XYZ file of C-alpha atoms in Angstrom:
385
model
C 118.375 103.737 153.339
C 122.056 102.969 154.080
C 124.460 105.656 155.400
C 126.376 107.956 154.045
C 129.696 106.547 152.830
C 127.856 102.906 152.573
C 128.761 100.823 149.501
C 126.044 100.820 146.457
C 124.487 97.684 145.700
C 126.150 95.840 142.710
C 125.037 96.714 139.118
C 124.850 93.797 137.048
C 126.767 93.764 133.634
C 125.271 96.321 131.018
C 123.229 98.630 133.052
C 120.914 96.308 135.050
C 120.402 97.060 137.968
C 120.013 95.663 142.225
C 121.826 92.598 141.120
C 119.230 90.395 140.800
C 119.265 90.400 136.485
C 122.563 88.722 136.943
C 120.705 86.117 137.751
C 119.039 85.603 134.331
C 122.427 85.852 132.479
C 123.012 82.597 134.546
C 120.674 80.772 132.429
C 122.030 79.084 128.973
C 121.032 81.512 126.222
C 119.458 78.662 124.673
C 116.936 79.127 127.464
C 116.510 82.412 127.836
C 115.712 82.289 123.897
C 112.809 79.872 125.380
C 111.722 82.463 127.637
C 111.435 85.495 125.980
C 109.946 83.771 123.011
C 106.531 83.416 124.844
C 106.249 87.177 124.931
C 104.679 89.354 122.797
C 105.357 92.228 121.125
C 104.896 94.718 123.848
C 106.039 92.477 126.761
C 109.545 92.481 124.061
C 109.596 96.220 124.105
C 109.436 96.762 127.400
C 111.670 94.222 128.803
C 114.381 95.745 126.211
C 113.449 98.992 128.188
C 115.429 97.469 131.559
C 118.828 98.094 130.120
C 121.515 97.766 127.468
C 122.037 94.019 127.021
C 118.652 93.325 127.275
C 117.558 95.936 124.424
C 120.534 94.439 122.291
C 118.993 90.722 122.909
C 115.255 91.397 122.669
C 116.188 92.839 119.744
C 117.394 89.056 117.878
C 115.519 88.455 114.804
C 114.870 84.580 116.041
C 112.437 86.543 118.952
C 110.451 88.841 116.777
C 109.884 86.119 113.631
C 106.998 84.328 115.430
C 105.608 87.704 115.916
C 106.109 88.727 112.494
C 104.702 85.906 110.702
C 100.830 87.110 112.263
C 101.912 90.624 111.000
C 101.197 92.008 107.800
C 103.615 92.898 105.091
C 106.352 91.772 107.620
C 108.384 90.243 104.693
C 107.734 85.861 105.288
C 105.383 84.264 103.348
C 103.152 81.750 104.120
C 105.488 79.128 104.097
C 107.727 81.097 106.637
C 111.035 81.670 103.976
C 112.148 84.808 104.810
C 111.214 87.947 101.756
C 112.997 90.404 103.183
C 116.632 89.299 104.775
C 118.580 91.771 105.943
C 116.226 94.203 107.407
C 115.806 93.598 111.091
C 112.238 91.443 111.806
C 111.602 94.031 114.840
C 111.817 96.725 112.724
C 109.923 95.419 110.104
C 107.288 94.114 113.066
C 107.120 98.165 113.379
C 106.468 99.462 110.168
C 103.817 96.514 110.137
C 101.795 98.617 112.313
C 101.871 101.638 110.244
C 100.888 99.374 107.318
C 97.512 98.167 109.329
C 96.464 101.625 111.326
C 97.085 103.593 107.862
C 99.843 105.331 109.044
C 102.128 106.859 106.052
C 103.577 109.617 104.158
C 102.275 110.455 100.577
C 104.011 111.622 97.856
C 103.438 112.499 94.095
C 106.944 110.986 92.195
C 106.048 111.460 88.888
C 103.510 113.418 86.478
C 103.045 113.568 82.654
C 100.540 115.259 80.785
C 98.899 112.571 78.925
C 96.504 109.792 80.223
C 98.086 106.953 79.762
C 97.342 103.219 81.140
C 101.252 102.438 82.676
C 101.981 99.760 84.353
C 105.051 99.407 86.936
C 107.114 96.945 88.184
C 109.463 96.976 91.228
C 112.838 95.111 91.452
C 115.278 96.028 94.234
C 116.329 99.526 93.748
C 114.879 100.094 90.446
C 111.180 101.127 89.690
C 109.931 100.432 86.296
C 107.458 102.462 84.672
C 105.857 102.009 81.307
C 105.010 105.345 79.554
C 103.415 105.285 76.194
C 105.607 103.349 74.248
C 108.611 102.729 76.362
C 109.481 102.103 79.656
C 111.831 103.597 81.928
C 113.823 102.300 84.543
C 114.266 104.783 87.447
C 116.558 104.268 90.604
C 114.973 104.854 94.295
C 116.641 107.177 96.140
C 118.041 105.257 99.146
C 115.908 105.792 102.771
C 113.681 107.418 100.680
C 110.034 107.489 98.498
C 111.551 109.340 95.973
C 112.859 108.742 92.706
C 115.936 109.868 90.548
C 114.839 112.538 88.024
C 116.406 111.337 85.303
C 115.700 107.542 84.444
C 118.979 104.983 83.987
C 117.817 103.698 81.283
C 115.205 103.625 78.744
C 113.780 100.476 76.775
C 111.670 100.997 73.630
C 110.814 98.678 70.622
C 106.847 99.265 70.397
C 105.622 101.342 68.191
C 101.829 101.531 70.178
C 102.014 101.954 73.945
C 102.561 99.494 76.563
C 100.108 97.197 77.789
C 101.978 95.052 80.346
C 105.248 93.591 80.726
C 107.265 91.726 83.255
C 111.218 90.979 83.971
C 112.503 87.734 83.851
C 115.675 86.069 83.078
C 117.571 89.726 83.024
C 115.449 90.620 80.052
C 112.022 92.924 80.205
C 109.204 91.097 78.204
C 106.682 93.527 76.882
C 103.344 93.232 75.077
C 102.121 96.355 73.330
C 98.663 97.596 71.378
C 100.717 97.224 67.969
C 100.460 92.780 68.803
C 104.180 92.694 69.430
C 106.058 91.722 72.124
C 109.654 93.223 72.439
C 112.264 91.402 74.496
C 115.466 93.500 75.861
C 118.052 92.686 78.204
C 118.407 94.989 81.249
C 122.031 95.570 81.107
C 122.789 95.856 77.160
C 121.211 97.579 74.375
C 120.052 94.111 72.673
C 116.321 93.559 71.677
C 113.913 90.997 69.879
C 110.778 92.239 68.536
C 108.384 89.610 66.719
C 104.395 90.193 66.180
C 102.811 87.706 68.434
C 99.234 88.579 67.902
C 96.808 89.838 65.434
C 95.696 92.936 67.523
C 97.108 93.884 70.864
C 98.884 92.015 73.319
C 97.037 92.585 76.731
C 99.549 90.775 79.269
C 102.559 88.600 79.448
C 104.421 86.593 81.995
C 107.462 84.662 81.759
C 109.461 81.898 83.617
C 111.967 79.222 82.974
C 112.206 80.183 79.413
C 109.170 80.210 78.304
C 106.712 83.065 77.731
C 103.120 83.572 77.375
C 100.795 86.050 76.196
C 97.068 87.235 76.171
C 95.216 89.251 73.965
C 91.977 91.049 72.740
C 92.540 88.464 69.175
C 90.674 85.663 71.847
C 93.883 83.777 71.685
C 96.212 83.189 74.701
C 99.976 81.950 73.192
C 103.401 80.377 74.717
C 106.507 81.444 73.423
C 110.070 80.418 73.492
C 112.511 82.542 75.027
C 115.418 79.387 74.872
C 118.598 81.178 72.764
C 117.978 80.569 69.156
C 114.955 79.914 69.507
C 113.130 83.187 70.920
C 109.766 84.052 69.679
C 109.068 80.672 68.402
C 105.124 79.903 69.221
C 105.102 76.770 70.960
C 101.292 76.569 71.422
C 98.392 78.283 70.353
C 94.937 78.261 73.053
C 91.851 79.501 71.472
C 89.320 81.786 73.786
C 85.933 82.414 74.201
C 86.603 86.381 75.165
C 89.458 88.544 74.773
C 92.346 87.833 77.705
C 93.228 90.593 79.939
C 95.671 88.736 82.493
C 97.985 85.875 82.273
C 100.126 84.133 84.634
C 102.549 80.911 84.539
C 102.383 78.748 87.924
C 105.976 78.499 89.785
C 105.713 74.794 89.444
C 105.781 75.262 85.431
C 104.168 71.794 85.410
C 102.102 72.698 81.927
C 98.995 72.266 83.144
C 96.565 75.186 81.637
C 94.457 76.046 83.996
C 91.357 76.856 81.661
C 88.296 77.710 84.331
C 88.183 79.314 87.530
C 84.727 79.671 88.366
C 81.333 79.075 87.345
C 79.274 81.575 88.334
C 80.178 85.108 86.900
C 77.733 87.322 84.808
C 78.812 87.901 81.199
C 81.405 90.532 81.043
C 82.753 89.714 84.532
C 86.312 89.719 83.135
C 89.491 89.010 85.240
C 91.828 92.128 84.973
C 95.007 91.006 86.968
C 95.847 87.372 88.354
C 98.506 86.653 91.117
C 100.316 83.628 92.153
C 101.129 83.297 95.918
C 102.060 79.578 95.740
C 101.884 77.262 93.324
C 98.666 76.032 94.226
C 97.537 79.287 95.080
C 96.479 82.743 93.405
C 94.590 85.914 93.249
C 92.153 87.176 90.624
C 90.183 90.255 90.372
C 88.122 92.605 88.140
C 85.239 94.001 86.337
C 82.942 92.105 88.782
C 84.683 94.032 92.018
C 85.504 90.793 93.740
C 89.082 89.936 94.623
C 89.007 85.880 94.661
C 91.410 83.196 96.406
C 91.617 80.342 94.951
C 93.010 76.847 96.013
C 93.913 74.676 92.877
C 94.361 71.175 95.122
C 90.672 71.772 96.361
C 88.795 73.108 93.089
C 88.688 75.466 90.597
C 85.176 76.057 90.394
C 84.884 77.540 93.274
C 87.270 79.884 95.056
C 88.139 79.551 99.266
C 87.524 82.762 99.968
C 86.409 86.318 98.094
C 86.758 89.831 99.384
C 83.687 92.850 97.696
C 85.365 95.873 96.819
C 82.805 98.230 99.021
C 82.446 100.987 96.816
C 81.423 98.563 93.720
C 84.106 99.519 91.639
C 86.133 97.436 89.205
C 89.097 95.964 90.665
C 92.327 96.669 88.008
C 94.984 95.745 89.903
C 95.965 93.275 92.979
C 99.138 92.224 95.015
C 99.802 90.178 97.948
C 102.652 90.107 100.653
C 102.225 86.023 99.950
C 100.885 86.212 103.785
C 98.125 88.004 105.418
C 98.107 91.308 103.547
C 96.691 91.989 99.704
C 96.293 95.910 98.265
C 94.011 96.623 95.728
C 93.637 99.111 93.252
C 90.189 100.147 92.237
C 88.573 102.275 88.842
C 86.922 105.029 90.580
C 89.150 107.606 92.282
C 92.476 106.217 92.432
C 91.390 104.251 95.674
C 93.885 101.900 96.798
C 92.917 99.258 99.644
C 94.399 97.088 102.092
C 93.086 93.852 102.751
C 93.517 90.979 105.801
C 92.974 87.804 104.271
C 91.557 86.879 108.213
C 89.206 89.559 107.590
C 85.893 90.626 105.337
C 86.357 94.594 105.468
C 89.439 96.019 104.090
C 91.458 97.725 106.908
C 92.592 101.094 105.280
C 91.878 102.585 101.730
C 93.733 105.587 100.467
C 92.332 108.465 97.645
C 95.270 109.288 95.225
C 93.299 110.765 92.293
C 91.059 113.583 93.847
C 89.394 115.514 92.164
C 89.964 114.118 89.191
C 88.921 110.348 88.688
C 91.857 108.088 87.937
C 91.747 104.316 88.243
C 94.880 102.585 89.745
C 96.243 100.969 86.781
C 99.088 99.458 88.861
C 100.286 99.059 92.018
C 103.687 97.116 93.442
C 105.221 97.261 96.981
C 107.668 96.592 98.992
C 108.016 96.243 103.333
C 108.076 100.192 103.376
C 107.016 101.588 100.675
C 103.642 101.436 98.038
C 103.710 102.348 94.633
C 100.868 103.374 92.532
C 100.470 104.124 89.097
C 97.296 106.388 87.786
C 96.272 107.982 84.464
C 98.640 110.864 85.224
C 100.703 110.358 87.700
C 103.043 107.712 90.101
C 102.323 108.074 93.771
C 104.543 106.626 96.271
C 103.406 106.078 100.341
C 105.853 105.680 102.967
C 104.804 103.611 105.558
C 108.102 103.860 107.754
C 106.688 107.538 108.506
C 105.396 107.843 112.070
């Protein structure tokens, strides 16, 4: 111990202390960048613990992406493109944990008193929700689960409820039980209706102007959505069974993908389908099997397949186009989270007790899940500690 009156040992610039981290500011950041990006998470945290400047620069985005990318729902795909700019990768490394230990807030949004079979769709700050025969657009409150009361804006056209729709192209494409589908634009009062099939019009996707559509007629159809030219059937494909989901690769090459799979029981029907890449997707349903499959290897047979435990159909699936997929099952509102490295799902949450509800739909985002039931919209907040 020096004396009284001694002079105190110099304190290096933002806190550090003894002097000697001074001595890693000499190196070129460039290096230090090197350094610190052989650490894990925890090794991260606590060297951000030793004082100001190092908090501030263990807290870069390029340190915590490596990290991030083995995470799930940490907003990069497989591919490593970036789904989420803007929202600091340590923080989102965070929530990531909350998202596989099941940690989260619930919250009822939304409850009507009719069963319905809705179906939801999440862009930016807006939730869409299909109710009956229209669908609402509601605005998230910001920082927050919960929704505006009052919707911003309401699109109708159908004059049978809602079986799916999608937005594309600033317009909301919709396919209802009266065989229509009704095209508006999100920012304007203008619509198209034309009858598309001869009974109702199960699901619909839509990209790079052209639209397609599935329904319990056994006939799968692609439209034009080109100006002058919208709801102009391009193609007709006849089916053995009616079609319950639909989707258009991001490559838009035309190829119709007409078989995935050999092996299913009759009945086995696919309820939702997912693209992650273009040479990748996601089916599930009736069969309670959610399926990956590989289009450059076969389609025959899928590269891997998850069993919903419970044997329940499957109605609903998303991916974070990484590690993670959720689930939505028939029986008790049960929605699941999945790692694609694993063959158990890691959490599974009961929304519809007592009462059994299947999850009809579910969408969600870095923070936040969003399920829609017979009844009612649940949100859960995964940014909760």
């Amino acid at each position: 111990m020096g004396r009284k009156g001694s002079p105190r040992p110099p304190q290096a610039e933002g806190g550090c202390g003894a002097g000697r981290p001074s001595l890693l500011w000499a190196l070129p950041e460039e290096l230090l960048l090197l350094i610190c990006s052989y650490l894990d998470a925890q090794a991260l945290g606590r060297l951000g613990q030793v004082c100001r400047r190092l908090r501030s620069f263990t807290g870069r985005d390029p340190l915590w992406r490596r990290i991030a990318r083995g995470c799930l729902n940490s907003g990069f795909s497989q591919l490593g493109a970036d789904l989420a700019a803007g929202i600091p990768v340590k923080e989102r490394v965070k929530v990531s944990q909350n998202w596989r230990h099941g940690r989260c807030r619930r919250e009822t949004l939304l409850k009507w008193k009719r069963n319905l079979m809705p179906w939801i769709y999440l862009d930016g700050e807006y939730l869409y929700l299909s109710q009956a025969e229209v669908i609402r657009a509601y605005r998230l409150r910001p920082d927050s689960t919960g929704l505006q009361r009052r919707p911003q804006a309401i699109f109708s056209g159908h004059q049978e409820d809602v079986c799916r729709f999608v937005l594309a192209s600033s317009h909301i494409i919709s396919g209802g039980g009266d065989g229509n589908i009704v095209l508006s634009k999100v920012h304007s009062s203008f619509s198209i209706k034309f009858s598309a099939h001869e009974q109702e019009v199960n699901c619909v996707d839509c990209q790079g102007g052209i639209i397609v559509s599935g329904s319990r007629d056994r006939t799968a159809k692609v439209w034009s959505l080109s100006s002058g030219r919208a709801g102009h059937c391009l193609h007709t494909v006849q089916t053995e069974d009616r079609v319950w989901s639909i989707a258009i690769s991001p490559l838009l090459s035309g190829q119709l993908v007409t078989c995935l799979g050999t092996d299913f029981h009759r009945g086995a029907g696919v309820l939702d389908v997912l693209y992650e890449t273009p040479f990748t997707l996601l089916s599930c349903g009736y069969d309670t099997y959610i399926r990956s499959w590989d289009l450059r290897t076969s389609t025959r047979k899928c590269v891997m397949e998850w069993e919903e435990p419970h044997d329940s159909a499957l109605y609903c699936v998303r991916s974070d186009g990484n590690h993670m997929i959720a689930s939505g099952s028939a029986y008790y509102g049960v929605v699941r989270l999945w790692d694609k490295r694993r063959s158990r799902c890691l959490q599974s949450f009961s929304l519809s007790s007592p009462t059994s509800s299947p999850v009809y739909c579910l969408r969600f985002s870095t923070t936040h899940l969003y399920a829609a039931l017979a009844s009612t919209l649940h949100a859960l907040d995964f940014t909760a500690p």
